[in-house]
XYZ file of C-alpha atoms in Angstrom:
690
model
C -101.817 -40.101 -91.939
C -100.467 -43.631 -91.647
C -98.475 -44.779 -88.638
C -94.728 -44.313 -88.850
C -92.981 -47.165 -90.617
C -89.489 -46.471 -89.255
C -87.684 -44.854 -86.378
C -84.462 -42.860 -86.236
C -81.707 -44.292 -84.026
C -80.200 -41.190 -82.469
C -77.243 -43.123 -81.021
C -76.133 -44.483 -84.416
C -74.985 -41.550 -86.533
C -72.345 -40.280 -88.940
C -71.060 -36.895 -90.049
C -71.331 -35.983 -93.731
C -70.894 -32.488 -95.228
C -71.054 -30.989 -91.713
C -74.401 -32.666 -91.115
C -75.372 -35.512 -88.821
C -77.205 -38.435 -90.409
C -78.829 -41.194 -88.365
C -79.441 -44.884 -88.954
C -83.095 -45.900 -89.395
C -84.878 -49.062 -88.294
C -88.157 -50.463 -89.674
C -91.059 -50.506 -87.220
C -93.165 -52.816 -89.383
C -92.937 -54.996 -92.478
C -92.438 -52.653 -95.432
C -91.401 -54.960 -98.289
C -90.867 -58.532 -97.140
C -89.718 -59.626 -100.611
C -86.690 -57.373 -100.219
C -86.157 -58.293 -96.582
C -87.405 -54.926 -95.279
C -89.283 -56.247 -92.279
C -89.917 -55.030 -88.771
C -86.581 -54.590 -86.996
C -84.507 -54.382 -90.180
C -81.800 -51.728 -90.064
C -81.634 -49.272 -92.929
C -79.262 -46.573 -94.098
C -78.938 -42.997 -92.847
C -81.131 -39.890 -93.058
C -80.837 -36.431 -91.529
C -84.519 -36.119 -90.598
C -87.931 -37.596 -91.361
C -88.415 -35.154 -94.226
C -85.805 -37.166 -96.148
C -87.835 -40.420 -96.237
C -91.618 -40.694 -96.520
C -93.555 -42.897 -94.114
C -95.902 -43.761 -96.993
C -95.339 -46.451 -99.623
C -92.451 -48.949 -99.749
C -89.672 -46.402 -100.154
C -86.534 -47.229 -98.179
C -82.953 -46.206 -97.551
C -80.745 -49.272 -97.026
C -77.185 -50.429 -96.364
C -74.908 -47.383 -95.893
C -76.838 -45.099 -98.226
C -77.442 -41.524 -97.043
C -80.207 -38.987 -97.663
C -79.827 -35.523 -96.158
C -80.337 -31.808 -96.630
C -83.710 -31.060 -98.241
C -83.596 -34.197 -100.397
C -86.588 -36.543 -100.327
C -87.294 -40.197 -101.120
C -90.921 -41.247 -101.532
C -93.448 -43.698 -103.028
C -91.634 -47.035 -103.710
C -88.168 -45.664 -104.438
C -85.137 -47.494 -102.998
C -81.716 -46.072 -102.127
C -79.033 -48.610 -101.233
C -75.362 -49.506 -101.274
C -73.301 -46.370 -100.563
C -75.514 -44.072 -102.630
C -76.036 -40.452 -101.544
C -79.057 -38.197 -102.112
C -78.728 -34.605 -100.931
C -79.386 -30.951 -101.699
C -82.967 -30.595 -102.925
C -82.890 -33.824 -104.959
C -86.031 -35.923 -105.349
C -86.183 -39.693 -105.872
C -89.704 -41.066 -106.154
C -92.094 -43.526 -107.838
C -90.283 -46.889 -108.312
C -86.866 -45.424 -109.050
C -83.696 -46.831 -107.488
C -80.307 -45.330 -106.768
C -77.667 -47.881 -105.739
C -73.976 -48.682 -105.280
C -71.973 -45.426 -105.202
C -74.364 -43.320 -107.258
C -75.096 -39.694 -106.315
C -78.223 -37.604 -106.945
C -77.918 -34.056 -105.654
C -78.685 -30.350 -105.999
C -82.137 -30.083 -107.637
C -81.981 -33.288 -109.696
C -84.954 -35.628 -109.936
C -85.030 -39.412 -110.518
C -88.478 -40.921 -110.952
C -90.590 -43.466 -112.854
C -88.909 -46.888 -113.006
C -85.524 -45.394 -113.782
C -82.245 -46.304 -112.125
C -78.946 -44.628 -111.305
C -76.146 -47.115 -110.564
C -72.415 -47.599 -110.147
C -70.505 -44.345 -109.761
C -72.971 -42.324 -111.836
C -73.986 -38.825 -110.785
C -77.131 -36.825 -111.582
C -77.104 -33.203 -110.456
C -78.029 -29.624 -111.289
C -81.638 -29.524 -112.557
C -81.244 -32.769 -114.491
C -83.862 -35.520 -114.491
C -83.908 -39.264 -115.186
C -87.287 -40.920 -115.683
C -89.310 -43.612 -117.429
C -87.252 -46.813 -117.681
C -84.015 -44.925 -118.319
C -80.746 -46.193 -116.847
C -77.676 -44.133 -115.917
C -74.691 -46.157 -114.719
C -70.933 -46.716 -114.492
C -69.286 -43.256 -114.378
C -71.860 -41.322 -116.415
C -72.753 -37.708 -115.554
C -76.144 -36.043 -116.156
C -76.311 -32.377 -115.181
C -77.465 -28.881 -116.066
C -81.070 -29.083 -117.323
C -80.484 -32.366 -119.169
C -83.167 -35.066 -119.341
C -82.828 -38.820 -119.880
C -86.110 -40.663 -120.224
C -88.162 -43.499 -121.760
C -85.794 -46.493 -122.353
C -82.589 -44.520 -122.880
C -79.220 -45.499 -121.351
C -76.203 -43.366 -120.493
C -73.089 -45.186 -119.312
C -69.305 -45.375 -119.360
C -67.854 -41.889 -118.815
C -70.454 -40.232 -121.013
C -71.834 -36.798 -120.152
C -75.238 -35.304 -120.951
C -75.675 -31.683 -119.911
C -77.059 -28.203 -120.667
C -80.585 -28.640 -122.101
C -79.787 -31.885 -123.928
C -82.250 -34.801 -124.032
C -81.644 -38.520 -124.569
C -84.744 -40.651 -124.959
C -86.563 -43.552 -126.668
C -84.089 -46.489 -126.970
C -81.021 -44.344 -127.505
C -77.650 -45.073 -125.914
C -74.876 -42.620 -125.016
C -71.709 -44.362 -123.809
C -67.922 -44.486 -123.424
C -66.620 -40.875 -123.371
C -69.293 -39.298 -125.561
C -70.726 -35.851 -124.776
C -74.232 -34.651 -125.577
C -74.943 -31.029 -124.722
C -76.439 -27.714 -125.762
C -80.011 -28.314 -126.920
C -79.158 -31.672 -128.553
C -81.856 -34.346 -128.804
C -80.898 -38.009 -129.213
C -83.895 -40.190 -130.062
C -85.113 -43.377 -131.724
C -82.454 -46.083 -131.561
C -79.516 -43.738 -131.836
C -76.050 -44.519 -130.493
C -73.531 -41.862 -129.490
C -70.254 -43.385 -128.346
C -66.471 -43.275 -128.430
C -65.349 -39.684 -127.869
C -68.075 -38.245 -130.065
C -69.454 -34.776 -129.311
C -73.030 -33.759 -130.157
C -74.137 -30.189 -129.491
C -77.580 -28.726 -130.323
C -78.182 -31.252 -133.127
C -81.204 -33.544 -133.538
C -80.265 -37.224 -134.026
C -82.907 -39.820 -134.933
C -81.785 -43.441 -135.347
C -78.298 -42.160 -136.054
C -74.871 -43.385 -134.979
C -72.281 -40.819 -133.911
C -69.036 -42.410 -132.814
C -65.240 -42.440 -132.638
C -64.117 -38.772 -132.564
C -66.898 -37.293 -134.663
C -68.420 -33.892 -133.845
C -71.945 -32.809 -134.739
C -73.163 -29.319 -133.824
C -75.309 -26.355 -134.769
C -78.714 -26.910 -136.309
C -77.672 -30.295 -137.712
C -80.192 -33.055 -138.385
C -78.924 -36.653 -138.473
C -81.408 -39.381 -139.405
C -80.750 -43.066 -140.162
C -77.102 -42.228 -140.887
C -73.566 -42.590 -139.481
C -71.050 -39.906 -138.567
C -67.698 -41.288 -137.424
C -63.926 -40.995 -137.445
C -62.827 -37.362 -137.067
C -65.680 -36.050 -139.166
C -67.215 -32.643 -138.389
C -70.844 -31.906 -139.277
C -72.139 -28.416 -138.569
C -75.554 -26.898 -139.440
C -76.080 -29.742 -141.922
C -78.561 -32.472 -142.812
C -77.285 -36.067 -143.003
C -79.990 -38.550 -143.918
C -81.149 -41.664 -145.784
C -78.347 -44.013 -144.751
C -75.476 -41.655 -145.476
C -72.062 -42.278 -143.904
C -69.769 -39.360 -143.112
C -66.386 -40.450 -141.827
C -62.689 -39.933 -141.289
C -61.593 -36.261 -141.568
C -64.472 -35.075 -143.670
C -66.044 -31.710 -142.795
C -69.574 -30.738 -143.804
C -70.761 -27.240 -142.908
C -74.192 -25.946 -143.896
C -74.472 -28.933 -146.236
C -76.799 -31.756 -147.174
C -75.765 -35.407 -147.511
C -78.132 -38.267 -148.276
C -77.607 -41.901 -149.144
C -77.597 -40.834 -152.795
C -74.610 -38.604 -152.144
C -72.652 -41.687 -151.206
C -72.986 -42.982 -154.771
C -71.197 -39.890 -156.018
C -68.336 -40.524 -153.580
C -67.372 -44.024 -154.759
C -63.671 -44.699 -154.542
C -63.590 -47.611 -156.988
C -65.494 -49.348 -159.770
C -65.723 -52.928 -160.997
C -63.991 -53.734 -164.296
C -64.785 -56.502 -166.779
C -61.756 -58.565 -165.735
C -63.030 -61.680 -163.958
C -61.579 -64.361 -161.720
C -63.208 -67.549 -160.433
C -62.825 -68.464 -156.760
C -63.672 -71.961 -155.496
C -63.281 -72.494 -151.748
C -65.008 -75.853 -151.489
C -65.839 -78.488 -154.104
C -69.370 -78.626 -152.651
C -70.143 -74.958 -153.218
C -70.639 -72.843 -156.313
C -67.806 -70.940 -157.928
C -67.621 -67.261 -156.957
C -67.181 -64.909 -159.928
C -65.130 -61.911 -158.807
C -64.222 -58.718 -160.660
C -61.048 -56.678 -160.561
C -61.512 -53.191 -159.120
C -60.137 -49.852 -160.337
C -59.635 -46.758 -158.161
C -61.763 -43.717 -159.012
C -59.753 -41.395 -156.784
C -56.424 -41.215 -154.992
C -56.033 -43.136 -151.732
C -52.714 -41.715 -150.440
C -52.673 -43.828 -147.287
C -51.903 -46.959 -149.340
C -50.242 -45.333 -152.375
C -53.173 -45.924 -154.706
C -53.913 -43.364 -157.404
C -57.027 -42.817 -159.484
C -56.975 -45.348 -162.344
C -54.853 -47.953 -160.497
C -56.185 -51.484 -160.612
C -56.645 -53.475 -157.423
C -57.634 -57.005 -156.496
C -60.974 -58.782 -156.948
C -64.389 -58.518 -155.292
C -67.633 -60.356 -155.979
C -69.689 -57.180 -155.501
C -69.413 -53.646 -154.168
C -70.722 -54.994 -150.882
C -67.294 -56.612 -150.302
C -65.296 -53.364 -150.060
C -66.601 -50.213 -148.399
C -66.448 -46.973 -150.389
C -65.734 -45.160 -147.122
C -62.336 -44.981 -145.516
C -59.023 -46.021 -147.018
C -59.653 -49.772 -147.049
C -58.435 -51.561 -150.198
C -58.122 -54.920 -151.920
C -54.892 -55.129 -153.883
C -52.739 -57.401 -156.066
C -54.484 -60.718 -156.805
C -56.388 -60.871 -153.503
C -60.084 -61.851 -153.579
C -63.016 -60.909 -151.344
C -66.215 -62.861 -151.984
C -69.511 -64.029 -150.514
C -70.793 -61.588 -147.897
C -67.315 -60.747 -146.625
C -66.482 -57.081 -146.000
C -63.282 -55.035 -145.993
C -63.793 -51.624 -144.415
C -62.258 -48.658 -142.605
C -58.472 -48.722 -143.233
C -58.032 -52.476 -143.679
C -55.884 -53.869 -146.521
C -56.170 -57.273 -148.230
C -53.397 -58.004 -150.723
C -51.124 -60.535 -152.490
C -53.062 -63.796 -152.992
C -55.120 -63.624 -149.812
C -58.802 -64.640 -149.808
C -61.548 -63.261 -147.551
C -64.836 -65.157 -147.877
C -68.232 -66.027 -146.415
C -69.228 -63.396 -143.799
C -65.736 -62.521 -142.576
C -64.867 -58.894 -141.745
C -61.512 -57.169 -142.061
C -61.525 -53.724 -140.469
C -59.586 -51.151 -138.484
C -55.985 -51.078 -139.763
C -55.819 -54.848 -140.167
C -53.841 -56.469 -142.996
C -54.430 -59.861 -144.652
C -51.640 -60.847 -147.032
C -49.663 -63.676 -148.591
C -51.812 -66.749 -149.224
C -53.854 -66.332 -146.039
C -57.545 -67.275 -145.843
C -60.123 -65.576 -143.588
C -63.556 -67.207 -143.780
C -66.735 -68.046 -141.872
C -67.742 -65.176 -139.562
C -64.181 -64.453 -138.493
C -63.097 -60.893 -137.658
C -59.624 -59.385 -138.104
C -59.539 -55.942 -136.491
C -57.392 -53.064 -135.228
C -53.736 -53.554 -136.263
C -53.802 -57.351 -136.557
C -51.902 -59.160 -139.336
C -52.826 -62.473 -140.982
C -50.155 -63.671 -143.400
C -48.398 -66.573 -145.144
C -50.725 -69.603 -145.321
C -52.569 -68.911 -142.065
C -56.305 -69.681 -141.837
C -58.773 -67.790 -139.629
C -62.294 -69.242 -139.663
C -65.471 -69.926 -137.721
C -66.239 -67.036 -135.352
C -62.610 -66.454 -134.480
C -61.408 -62.931 -133.668
C -57.882 -61.550 -134.113
C -57.261 -57.987 -133.006
C -54.835 -55.631 -131.324
C -51.366 -56.127 -132.809
C -51.730 -59.900 -132.991
C -50.118 -61.869 -135.834
C -51.212 -65.184 -137.356
C -48.701 -66.596 -139.813
C -47.004 -69.711 -141.144
C -49.605 -72.445 -141.554
C -51.330 -71.607 -138.288
C -55.079 -72.097 -137.877
C -57.326 -69.977 -135.627
C -60.829 -71.410 -135.665
C -64.212 -71.851 -133.988
C -64.685 -69.131 -131.297
C -61.028 -68.583 -130.477
C -59.828 -65.054 -129.699
C -56.308 -63.694 -130.141
C -55.493 -60.307 -128.597
C -52.690 -57.892 -127.790
C -49.250 -58.696 -129.156
C -49.892 -62.430 -129.515
C -48.197 -64.474 -132.244
C -49.771 -67.652 -133.647
C -47.279 -69.236 -136.010
C -45.773 -72.288 -137.658
C -48.308 -75.153 -137.549
C -50.066 -74.105 -134.344
C -53.839 -74.538 -133.962
C -56.121 -72.440 -131.727
C -59.695 -73.714 -131.383
C -62.756 -73.826 -129.140
C -63.269 -70.759 -126.912
C -59.599 -70.172 -126.244
C -58.390 -66.635 -125.477
C -54.744 -65.877 -126.246
C -53.492 -62.606 -124.749
C -49.975 -61.260 -125.314
C -48.714 -64.816 -125.836
C -47.006 -66.973 -128.447
C -48.392 -70.273 -129.692
C -45.942 -71.732 -132.184
C -44.373 -74.902 -133.592
C -47.003 -77.672 -133.586
C -48.721 -76.566 -130.368
C -52.476 -76.936 -130.051
C -54.761 -75.076 -127.635
C -58.490 -75.792 -127.367
C -61.426 -75.763 -124.947
C -61.965 -72.688 -122.756
C -58.327 -71.995 -121.969
C -56.955 -68.511 -121.288
C -53.308 -68.193 -122.367
C -51.890 -64.941 -121.027
C -48.274 -63.735 -121.145
C -47.122 -67.251 -121.941
C -45.319 -69.254 -124.611
C -46.837 -72.510 -125.841
C -44.471 -74.291 -128.181
C -43.137 -77.629 -129.292
C -45.823 -80.293 -129.497
C -47.760 -79.125 -126.455
C -51.489 -79.768 -126.437
C -53.634 -77.814 -123.984
C -57.338 -78.532 -123.667
C -57.379 -80.970 -126.591
C -59.778 -83.900 -126.279
C -58.534 -87.288 -125.128
C -59.068 -88.760 -128.577
C -57.037 -86.019 -130.267
C -54.363 -86.207 -127.610
C -53.969 -89.981 -127.603
C -51.297 -90.113 -130.281
C -49.446 -87.286 -128.605
C -49.691 -88.897 -125.183
C -47.894 -91.927 -126.622
C -45.000 -89.651 -127.628
C -44.796 -87.402 -124.553
C -43.950 -88.869 -121.151
C -46.202 -88.068 -118.224
C -44.882 -85.474 -115.797
C -45.977 -87.314 -112.619
C -47.081 -90.659 -111.253
C -48.905 -91.799 -108.129
C -46.804 -93.394 -105.392
C -47.812 -95.854 -102.678
C -47.661 -93.166 -99.995
C -51.264 -92.505 -98.983
C -53.518 -90.827 -96.459
C -57.240 -90.204 -96.018
C -58.978 -86.847 -96.386
C -62.579 -85.972 -95.480
C -64.381 -82.647 -95.793
C -66.931 -83.564 -93.129
C -67.155 -86.106 -90.293
C -70.215 -87.664 -91.920
C -68.494 -88.040 -95.278
C -66.784 -91.132 -96.612
C -63.005 -90.431 -96.424
C -61.091 -90.019 -99.681
C -57.928 -92.071 -100.102
C -55.254 -89.876 -101.681
C -51.774 -90.715 -102.967
C -48.612 -88.662 -102.979
C -47.322 -87.810 -106.461
C -43.784 -88.049 -107.821
C -42.352 -85.947 -110.670
C -41.268 -87.959 -113.723
C -39.451 -84.993 -115.278
C -38.185 -81.551 -114.394
C -40.725 -78.738 -114.090
C -38.432 -75.686 -114.067
C -41.257 -73.158 -113.671
C -42.094 -74.696 -110.285
C -38.536 -75.508 -109.273
C -39.416 -79.227 -109.319
C -36.809 -81.800 -110.275
C -37.333 -85.305 -111.624
C -37.998 -87.763 -108.800
C -39.183 -85.089 -106.373
C -42.284 -85.891 -104.303
C -45.301 -83.600 -104.380
C -48.668 -83.375 -102.658
C -51.644 -85.747 -102.820
C -54.306 -86.574 -105.417
C -57.170 -89.032 -105.332
C -56.630 -89.920 -108.983
C -54.473 -88.907 -111.901
C -57.265 -86.766 -113.369
C -56.961 -84.299 -110.447
C -53.748 -82.838 -111.873
C -53.226 -82.205 -115.577
C -50.229 -83.945 -117.135
C -49.904 -80.880 -119.374
C -48.524 -77.469 -118.504
C -46.478 -76.496 -115.441
C -49.213 -77.042 -112.831
C -48.210 -78.835 -109.649
C -49.392 -79.934 -106.204
C -46.796 -79.574 -103.460
C -46.296 -79.899 -99.724
C -49.129 -81.791 -98.041
C -51.846 -80.251 -100.210
C -54.631 -82.529 -101.449
C -56.877 -82.501 -104.517
C -59.826 -84.886 -104.364
C -63.126 -85.925 -105.990
C -63.463 -84.402 -109.483
C -61.445 -81.280 -108.700
C -58.822 -80.247 -111.263
C -55.557 -78.318 -111.181
C -54.337 -77.284 -114.643
C -52.465 -74.662 -116.643
C -49.630 -73.274 -114.526
C -51.569 -73.353 -111.251
C -49.899 -74.364 -107.960
C -51.641 -75.920 -104.935
C -49.307 -76.317 -101.980
C -48.701 -76.474 -98.225
C -51.896 -77.822 -96.546
C -54.456 -76.514 -99.039
C -57.419 -78.634 -100.117
C -59.237 -78.551 -103.488
C -62.348 -80.733 -103.667
C -65.625 -81.615 -105.390
C -65.669 -80.132 -108.933
C -63.545 -77.071 -108.175
C -60.965 -75.882 -110.732
C -57.681 -74.092 -110.090
C -56.052 -72.906 -113.309
C -54.115 -70.166 -115.058
C -51.213 -69.170 -112.815
C -53.336 -69.227 -109.669
C -52.032 -70.386 -106.274
C -53.907 -72.040 -103.427
C -51.789 -72.328 -100.300
C -51.727 -72.321 -96.516
C -54.786 -74.116 -95.156
C -57.139 -72.670 -97.778
C -60.047 -74.690 -99.169
C -61.613 -74.501 -102.646
C -64.612 -76.743 -103.198
C -68.067 -77.259 -104.784
C -67.830 -75.756 -108.317
C -65.663 -72.780 -107.395
C -62.917 -71.507 -109.706
C -59.588 -69.836 -108.974
C -58.003 -68.497 -112.137
C -55.377 -66.213 -113.715
C -52.950 -64.837 -111.065
C -55.225 -65.132 -108.044
C -53.801 -66.300 -104.695
C -55.928 -67.978 -102.017
C -54.152 -68.506 -98.699
C -54.489 -68.475 -94.924
C -57.617 -70.339 -93.915
C -59.760 -68.816 -96.654
C -62.705 -70.662 -98.226
C -63.851 -70.430 -101.840
C -67.125 -72.311 -102.282
C -70.297 -72.897 -104.315
C -69.871 -71.435 -107.841
C -67.794 -68.454 -106.757
C -65.054 -67.230 -109.097
C -61.796 -65.618 -107.981
C -59.402 -64.371 -110.649
C -57.218 -61.514 -111.875
C -54.557 -60.544 -109.312
C -56.927 -61.089 -106.415
C -55.647 -62.161 -102.985
C -57.998 -63.957 -100.563
C -56.436 -64.513 -97.143
C -57.105 -64.840 -93.437
C -60.468 -66.392 -92.612
C -62.164 -64.761 -95.602
C -64.992 -66.557 -97.408
C -66.093 -66.129 -101.039
C -69.227 -68.125 -101.748
C -72.531 -68.292 -103.627
C -72.236 -66.839 -107.133
C -69.834 -64.136 -106.044
C -67.126 -62.895 -108.419
C -63.876 -61.285 -107.287
C -61.547 -59.912 -109.965
C -58.862 -57.310 -110.677
C -56.471 -56.353 -107.877
C -58.958 -57.132 -105.118
C -57.972 -58.137 -101.577
C -60.405 -60.111 -99.384
C -58.962 -60.657 -95.921
C -59.517 -61.060 -92.181
C -63.056 -62.456 -91.694
C -64.615 -60.689 -94.659
C -67.356 -62.430 -96.660
C -68.348 -61.962 -100.311
C -71.457 -63.945 -101.127
C -74.678 -64.263 -103.165
C -73.991 -62.331 -106.395
C -71.597 -59.909 -104.766
C -69.085 -58.418 -107.205
C -65.671 -57.068 -106.191
C -63.317 -55.466 -108.717
C -60.088 -53.975 -107.392
C -61.475 -53.241 -103.909
C -60.290 -54.214 -100.416
C -62.815 -56.069 -98.227
C -61.484 -56.490 -94.696
C -62.310 -56.941 -91.010
C -65.833 -58.418 -90.665
C -67.253 -56.664 -93.720
C -69.819 -58.381 -95.953
C -70.568 -57.767 -99.636
C -73.764 -59.616 -100.483
C -76.947 -59.605 -102.540
C -76.352 -57.864 -105.871
C -74.041 -55.267 -104.346
C -70.589 -54.363 -105.648
C -67.290 -52.885 -104.502
C -65.133 -51.328 -107.196
C -61.584 -50.048 -107.707
C -59.873 -48.190 -104.883
C -62.753 -48.834 -102.450
C -62.170 -50.209 -98.960
C -65.100 -51.927 -97.247
C -64.172 -52.515 -93.632
C -65.376 -52.791 -90.052
C -68.789 -54.384 -89.673
C -70.114 -52.975 -92.941
C -72.827 -55.188 -94.435
C -73.287 -54.050 -98.016
C -76.338 -55.509 -99.734
C -77.397 -57.490 -96.669
C -80.829 -55.874 -96.268
C -81.784 -57.377 -99.592
C -81.747 -60.834 -98.075
C -83.061 -59.824 -94.659
C -81.195 -60.116 -91.382
C -82.639 -63.527 -90.620
C -81.303 -64.941 -93.881
C -77.938 -63.308 -93.200
C -77.668 -65.018 -89.830
C -78.397 -68.355 -91.492
C -75.621 -67.722 -94.005
C -73.204 -66.762 -91.255
C -74.057 -69.973 -89.389
C -73.246 -71.899 -92.572
C -69.941 -70.045 -92.914
C -69.030 -70.733 -89.303
C -69.816 -74.423 -89.753
C -67.529 -74.507 -92.811
C -64.781 -72.894 -90.766
C -65.341 -75.337 -87.926
C -65.162 -78.301 -90.309
C -62.014 -76.825 -91.813
C -60.358 -76.511 -88.398
C -61.390 -80.081 -87.628
C -59.842 -81.163 -90.920
C -56.608 -79.449 -89.951
C -56.482 -81.547 -86.795
C -57.028 -84.660 -88.897
C -54.232 -83.506 -91.210
C -51.890 -83.171 -88.252
C -52.950 -86.616 -87.049
C -52.513 -88.145 -90.501
C -48.889 -87.008 -90.653
C -48.099 -89.638 -88.104
C -50.128 -92.341 -89.816
C -49.018 -92.058 -93.448
C -48.524 -95.542 -94.775
C -46.402 -96.941 -97.596
């Protein structure tokens, strides 16, 4: 028997399920690569039977193992995970974040259970399988090999998911079902007892009984019971198959249209060949769009352009050519053209003289009309509308209830969410336009060359004055000379009037001349930092280096944002908070007090980081509250409705306590330099010069 590798600290305990669990501490180096060295504090166990003294197994952070549960070999339990009942976690398995393994469940091999997932009953997870997010595995279910179960999916009874299969979203797999090969079960699909090999079961489909699905799709509200679906067959919408057999050949018998001899030539570009398209004729009624058997439709180059499944249709004089596809319940009509590898699906409509080309996608209930053009890899979905002579191109995305109209252009990697871009407005780059109206001749994110003509027409919104001061981040750094700005026109969104003085910039490039963004009070923006969009930096805040504040974000108080950090969307950074390195703070997040977000950390949603809390490394916070002296570090996460408080150090063991102390020293030095800067700010108020 090897010497003990840890000790139980009887004076550091918690109550859980009417049991006492005690903190452990390493007595020797266990896994130095993970920071589990002599003296390192671990999580909590009820007794030594919960954690083996052999191997590199460990319980870390605030994780708990109690009851008759056991952790052995090289398994790791961390975050706020709980293992209890008679559960077994062994080999190189890991259970982290808020995951739970209980009752008689077993997790082994190189498998992992993450997020808020739960494995219980007599269920097992093994091989390289992954169970995460809010998934549930229970009963006598097994998940093994390279399978994944995620979202809010459930696998239970005697069901098995294995090979490279994926079960996700709200899907349910139960009974004696077996999901194998590269199958996907998703949406709100329900599979009971059936065998699925390389199949796709999705949307609201149900497959049960002694069904056998191989290399085929079952989707929509279809019901398949005691049937065989094979050879590339597709069963969709409200179709019911009971005690039947459907193969790929059966699909030929279910064609909804045929090609006629009536031809039409389509030429999109003088450099490419003419596309010969053929008018289609319905072979059966399609009530959803008022088409009856024998009715003529629009034109397609081949049957590969319009799916025989669903109620999708090409009508009037519309043309679909190249490798383009119209499927599901989509409708292309009038004189519209869909070409190249574009896809029109869902309940989308393309009408008028619109053109959708390239690899563009129009999905859900989106509408493209008039003379609008959607090209490149652009995506329009939700209830979005593109009309007039608007152009949506490159990798732009338009979502929600957005309207792109008139002569507007959306390009680059722009995302437009529930917004209007109209008139002759242009938006490009990596902008996110959310709940906003961009109109007139506004140009956001357009290159200097493309903007030059417009800049000659539109007056600048601010100028630099002669009022100056010096700003330095560190005593050893060369001071930055900054100049107070003056508004050249009204900015109603910020309550700024023409002639009103603002904060300080080192150069004009620190504050965009476009949008409603502004710098107020005695705030300073220096180096290559940028404030853009509708962002507001005010009071005594400092933005430096290559940091970016954009969207409708606010940086105020004595907060500092520097290095390559980003503050975006509706985030607010105040107090004496620090955002540093490449950290990203966005959503409706609030960072206040003496809080620090650094490293590659990401804080999103409705999160609150306050007091002296620290989020660092690759820490991820989504909708949680981190307060007091709490730390979220390493690869750990805090999710919606969680509160991490006190002296909690989530994910810290991963780095090792020595590394943590170094990081804290760095944080304290940043805070000290910030406080010193504040004194210099106070001093500079009396030495401002004109």
